[in-house]
CSV table of C-alpha atoms and ligand atoms in Angstrom, one decimal:
chain,number,residue,atom,x,y,z
A,152,UNK,CA,0.0,0.0,0.0
A,153,UNK,CA,1.1,3.5,-0.8
A,154,UNK,CA,0.4,6.2,1.8
A,155,UNK,CA,0.1,9.9,0.9
A,156,UNK,CA,-0.4,12.9,3.1
A,157,UNK,CA,-1.5,16.3,1.9
A,158,UNK,CA,-1.3,19.4,4.1
A,159,UNK,CA,-2.8,22.8,3.3
A,160,UNK,CA,-2.3,26.5,3.8
A,161,UNK,CA,1.4,27.0,4.6
A,162,UNK,CA,1.0,27.9,8.3
A,163,UNK,CA,3.8,28.2,10.9
A,164,UNK,CA,3.0,24.8,12.4
A,165,UNK,CA,4.2,23.3,9.2
A,166,UNK,CA,7.8,24.0,10.4
A,167,UNK,CA,7.3,21.7,13.3
A,168,UNK,CA,5.4,19.2,11.1
A,169,UNK,CA,8.1,18.9,8.5
A,170,UNK,CA,10.7,18.4,11.2
A,171,UNK,CA,8.6,15.6,12.6
A,172,UNK,CA,8.1,14.0,9.2
A,173,UNK,CA,11.8,14.1,8.5
A,174,UNK,CA,12.5,12.1,11.6
A,175,UNK,CA,10.4,9.2,10.2
A,176,UNK,CA,11.4,9.6,6.6
A,177,UNK,CA,7.8,10.3,5.8
A,178,UNK,CA,6.9,12.0,2.5
A,179,UNK,CA,4.2,14.6,2.2
A,180,UNK,CA,2.7,17.2,-0.2
A,181,UNK,CA,2.2,20.8,1.0
A,182,UNK,CA,-0.4,22.9,-0.7
A,183,UNK,CA,0.6,26.6,-0.7
A,184,UNK,CA,-0.9,30.0,-1.5
A,185,UNK,CA,2.1,32.1,-2.6
A,186,UNK,CA,0.0,35.3,-2.7
A,187,UNK,CA,-0.5,35.1,1.1
A,188,UNK,CA,3.0,35.0,2.4
A,189,UNK,CA,4.7,38.2,3.5
A,190,UNK,CA,8.5,38.3,3.9
A,191,UNK,CA,8.2,37.6,7.6
A,192,UNK,CA,5.7,35.5,9.5
A,193,UNK,CA,2.3,37.2,9.7
A,194,UNK,CA,-0.9,36.7,11.7
A,195,UNK,CA,-3.7,35.3,9.5
A,196,UNK,CA,-6.8,34.3,11.6
A,197,UNK,CA,-7.9,32.6,14.8
A,198,UNK,CA,-8.7,28.9,15.1
A,199,UNK,CA,-10.6,28.8,18.3
A,200,UNK,CA,-8.3,30.2,20.9
A,201,UNK,CA,-5.2,29.8,18.7
A,202,UNK,CA,-3.7,32.4,16.5
A,203,UNK,CA,-2.8,31.0,13.1
A,204,UNK,CA,0.2,32.6,11.4
A,205,UNK,CA,1.5,32.0,7.9
A,206,UNK,CA,5.2,31.2,7.3
A,207,UNK,CA,7.4,34.0,6.0
A,208,UNK,CA,8.4,34.0,2.4
A,209,UNK,CA,12.1,33.9,3.4
A,210,UNK,CA,11.8,30.6,5.3
A,211,UNK,CA,9.6,28.6,2.9
A,212,UNK,CA,12.3,26.8,1.0
A,213,UNK,CA,14.1,25.7,4.2
A,214,UNK,CA,10.9,24.6,5.9
A,215,UNK,CA,9.7,22.5,2.9
A,216,UNK,CA,13.1,21.2,1.8
A,217,UNK,CA,12.7,17.7,0.5
A,218,UNK,CA,8.9,17.8,0.3
A,219,UNK,CA,6.5,18.1,-2.6
A,220,UNK,CA,4.9,21.5,-3.2
A,221,UNK,CA,1.4,21.8,-4.9
A,222,UNK,CA,-0.6,24.8,-5.9
A,223,UNK,CA,-3.5,25.9,-3.6
A,224,UNK,CA,-4.2,29.1,-5.6
A,225,UNK,CA,-2.7,32.5,-5.1
A,226,UNK,CA,-5.0,33.8,-2.3
A,227,UNK,CA,-7.4,31.0,-1.4
A,228,UNK,CA,-10.6,32.3,-2.9
A,229,UNK,CA,-13.8,30.3,-3.8
A,230,UNK,CA,-12.7,29.6,-7.3
A,231,UNK,CA,-16.1,28.9,-8.8
A,232,UNK,CA,-17.1,32.5,-8.0
A,233,UNK,CA,-14.2,34.1,-10.1
A,234,UNK,CA,-14.1,35.7,-13.5
A,235,UNK,CA,-12.0,34.1,-16.2
A,236,UNK,CA,-9.2,36.6,-15.7
A,237,UNK,CA,-9.1,36.1,-12.0
A,238,UNK,CA,-9.1,32.3,-12.4
A,239,UNK,CA,-6.0,32.6,-14.6
A,240,UNK,CA,-4.3,34.8,-12.0
A,241,UNK,CA,-5.2,32.6,-9.1
A,242,UNK,CA,-4.2,29.3,-10.8
A,243,UNK,CA,-1.6,30.0,-13.5
A,244,UNK,CA,0.3,32.9,-11.9
A,245,UNK,CA,0.3,31.0,-8.6
A,246,UNK,CA,1.8,27.9,-10.2
A,247,UNK,CA,4.5,30.0,-11.8
A,248,UNK,CA,5.4,31.7,-8.5
A,249,UNK,CA,5.7,28.3,-6.7
A,250,UNK,CA,7.9,26.8,-9.4
A,251,UNK,CA,10.2,29.9,-9.3
A,252,UNK,CA,10.4,29.8,-5.5
A,253,UNK,CA,11.0,26.1,-5.0
A,254,UNK,CA,12.7,25.2,-8.2
A,255,UNK,CA,10.6,22.1,-8.7
A,256,UNK,CA,7.8,21.4,-11.2
A,257,UNK,CA,4.4,21.9,-9.7
A,258,UNK,CA,2.1,19.2,-11.1
A,259,UNK,CA,-0.6,19.2,-8.4
A,260,UNK,CA,-3.4,21.5,-7.5
A,261,UNK,CA,-5.6,21.5,-4.4
A,262,UNK,CA,-8.9,23.4,-4.5
A,263,UNK,CA,-9.4,26.0,-1.8
A,264,UNK,CA,-12.4,24.9,0.3
A,265,UNK,CA,-12.5,21.8,-1.9
A,266,UNK,CA,-14.7,23.6,-4.4
A,267,UNK,CA,-14.5,23.3,-8.2
A,268,UNK,CA,-16.6,23.2,-11.3
A,269,UNK,CA,-15.9,22.3,-15.0
A,270,UNK,CA,-14.6,25.8,-15.8
A,271,UNK,CA,-12.2,25.7,-12.8
A,272,UNK,CA,-11.0,22.2,-13.7
A,273,UNK,CA,-10.3,23.3,-17.3
A,274,UNK,CA,-8.2,26.2,-16.2
A,275,UNK,CA,-6.3,24.0,-13.7
A,276,UNK,CA,-5.5,21.5,-16.4
A,277,UNK,CA,-4.6,24.2,-19.0
A,278,UNK,CA,-2.2,25.8,-16.5
A,279,UNK,CA,-0.1,22.6,-16.4
A,280,UNK,CA,-1.4,20.6,-13.5
A,281,UNK,CA,-2.1,16.9,-14.1
A,282,UNK,CA,-4.1,16.3,-10.9
A,283,UNK,CA,-6.1,18.2,-8.3
A,284,UNK,CA,-7.2,17.2,-4.8
A,285,UNK,CA,-10.7,17.8,-3.3
A,286,UNK,CA,-11.9,17.2,0.2
A,287,UNK,CA,-14.4,14.6,-0.9
A,288,UNK,CA,-14.1,11.4,1.2
A,289,UNK,CA,-14.2,8.0,-0.4
A,290,UNK,CA,-13.4,4.5,0.8
A,291,UNK,CA,-11.2,4.0,-2.3
A,292,UNK,CA,-9.4,7.0,-3.9
A,293,UNK,CA,-7.2,5.0,-6.3
A,294,UNK,CA,-7.2,4.5,-9.2
A,295,UNK,CA,-9.0,7.8,-9.9
A,296,UNK,CA,-11.7,8.2,-12.4
A,297,UNK,CA,-10.9,11.9,-12.8
A,298,UNK,CA,-7.4,13.1,-11.9
A,299,UNK,CA,-8.8,16.6,-11.4
A,300,UNK,CA,-11.2,15.4,-8.8
A,301,UNK,CA,-9.0,13.3,-6.6
A,302,UNK,CA,-10.7,12.3,-3.4
A,303,UNK,CA,-9.3,11.7,0.1
A,304,UNK,CA,-9.8,8.8,2.6
A,305,UNK,CA,-10.0,11.0,5.7
A,306,UNK,CA,-8.5,13.8,7.8
A,307,UNK,CA,-5.4,13.0,9.9
A,308,UNK,CA,-7.5,13.4,13.0
A,309,UNK,CA,-10.4,11.2,11.9
A,310,UNK,CA,-11.5,8.8,14.7
A,311,UNK,CA,-11.9,6.1,12.1
A,312,UNK,CA,-8.4,6.7,10.7
A,313,UNK,CA,-7.1,3.2,11.4
A,314,UNK,CA,-10.1,1.2,10.3
A,315,UNK,CA,-10.0,3.1,7.0
A,316,UNK,CA,-6.2,2.6,6.8
A,317,UNK,CA,-6.7,-1.2,7.3
A,318,UNK,CA,-9.4,-1.4,4.7
A,319,UNK,CA,-7.2,0.2,2.1
A,320,UNK,CA,-4.3,-1.9,3.1
A,321,UNK,CA,-6.3,-5.1,2.6
A,322,UNK,CA,-6.8,-4.1,-1.0
A,323,UNK,CA,-3.2,-2.8,-1.6
A,324,UNK,CA,-4.3,0.5,-2.8
A,325,UNK,CA,-3.5,4.1,-1.9
A,326,UNK,CA,-4.4,5.7,1.4
A,327,UNK,CA,-4.6,9.5,1.3
A,328,UNK,CA,-5.1,11.6,4.4
A,329,UNK,CA,-5.1,15.3,4.7
A,330,UNK,CA,-5.4,18.3,7.1
A,331,UNK,CA,-4.0,21.6,8.3
A,332,UNK,CA,-1.2,21.6,10.9
A,333,UNK,CA,-2.9,24.5,12.7
A,334,UNK,CA,-5.5,22.0,13.8
A,335,UNK,CA,-2.9,20.6,16.2
A,336,UNK,CA,-3.6,22.7,19.3
A,337,UNK,CA,-1.9,20.9,22.1
A,338,UNK,CA,0.9,18.4,22.9
A,339,UNK,CA,-1.5,15.5,23.1
A,340,UNK,CA,-2.6,16.0,19.6
A,341,UNK,CA,1.0,16.4,18.3
A,342,UNK,CA,1.9,13.1,20.2
A,343,UNK,CA,-1.1,11.4,18.5
A,344,UNK,CA,0.0,12.5,15.1
A,345,UNK,CA,3.6,11.4,15.8
A,346,UNK,CA,2.3,8.0,16.8
A,347,UNK,CA,0.4,7.7,13.6
A,348,UNK,CA,3.4,8.7,11.5
A,349,UNK,CA,5.7,6.3,13.4
A,350,UNK,CA,3.3,3.4,13.0
A,351,UNK,CA,2.9,4.0,9.2
A,352,UNK,CA,6.7,4.3,8.8
A,353,UNK,CA,7.2,1.0,10.7
A,354,UNK,CA,4.5,-0.9,8.7
A,355,UNK,CA,6.2,-3.2,6.3
A,356,UNK,CA,3.2,-3.2,4.1
A,357,UNK,CA,3.1,0.6,3.7
A,358,UNK,CA,5.3,2.9,1.6
A,359,UNK,CA,5.1,6.7,1.7
A,360,UNK,CA,4.5,8.3,-1.7
A,361,UNK,CA,3.9,11.7,-3.2
A,362,UNK,CA,0.9,12.5,-5.4
A,363,UNK,CA,3.1,13.6,-8.2
A,364,UNK,CA,5.0,10.3,-8.2
A,365,UNK,CA,1.7,8.4,-8.3
A,366,UNK,CA,0.5,10.3,-11.3
A,367,UNK,CA,3.8,10.2,-13.0
A,368,UNK,CA,3.8,6.4,-12.6
A,369,UNK,CA,0.9,6.3,-15.1
A,370,UNK,CA,-1.3,4.1,-13.0
A,371,UNK,CA,-4.2,6.4,-13.3
A,372,UNK,CA,-6.9,6.5,-15.9
A,373,UNK,CA,-5.8,8.4,-18.9
A,374,UNK,CA,-8.0,11.2,-20.2
B,417,ZN,ZN1,-6.8,25.7,2.3
């Protein structure tokens, strides 16, 4: 079984998360909004009692070194609401910026709020992405019927994480979980995540993979 994790929004907690993942040789994809990073860390919003800050532009390449970067749009809007010109800016310009910043091809997209429509999908594809992640949960996400509407198995914090993992493992497929590191609000939750990562890394039947690798391997439905 391949295991893929996909984390959104480029927040400061990703710095701790990437350190944790490196300890366990765990791969991951990080979905970023290049239009929302200032040079230094900046306050963005509140998540309950917690302040959520975005990483500074100057630290991004160091924080995400060794991980896959995907495009989460320039400024995280509801894409189906946008004009054609704004869609181009939010999708195509964002991809160009990320490729310049990280020096790696950006093949993946992740819809802000999980929302898309046929027009959005067409722009995502035309801008050079070959797959795009939603937040739609499914028992089986691979192989995908539509690479531009890739589903997920569950969130990292889902109480049914392990039953879902075992179900996918039984079929030898791909298990994809996702989330935002700002959801980790105390040490108990960080410890629970570390235990999950450690258990997956120690599982002889599991192998960490990146989304771009899966799609590059050509095991998806062609269209
Ligand atoms: Zn997001």
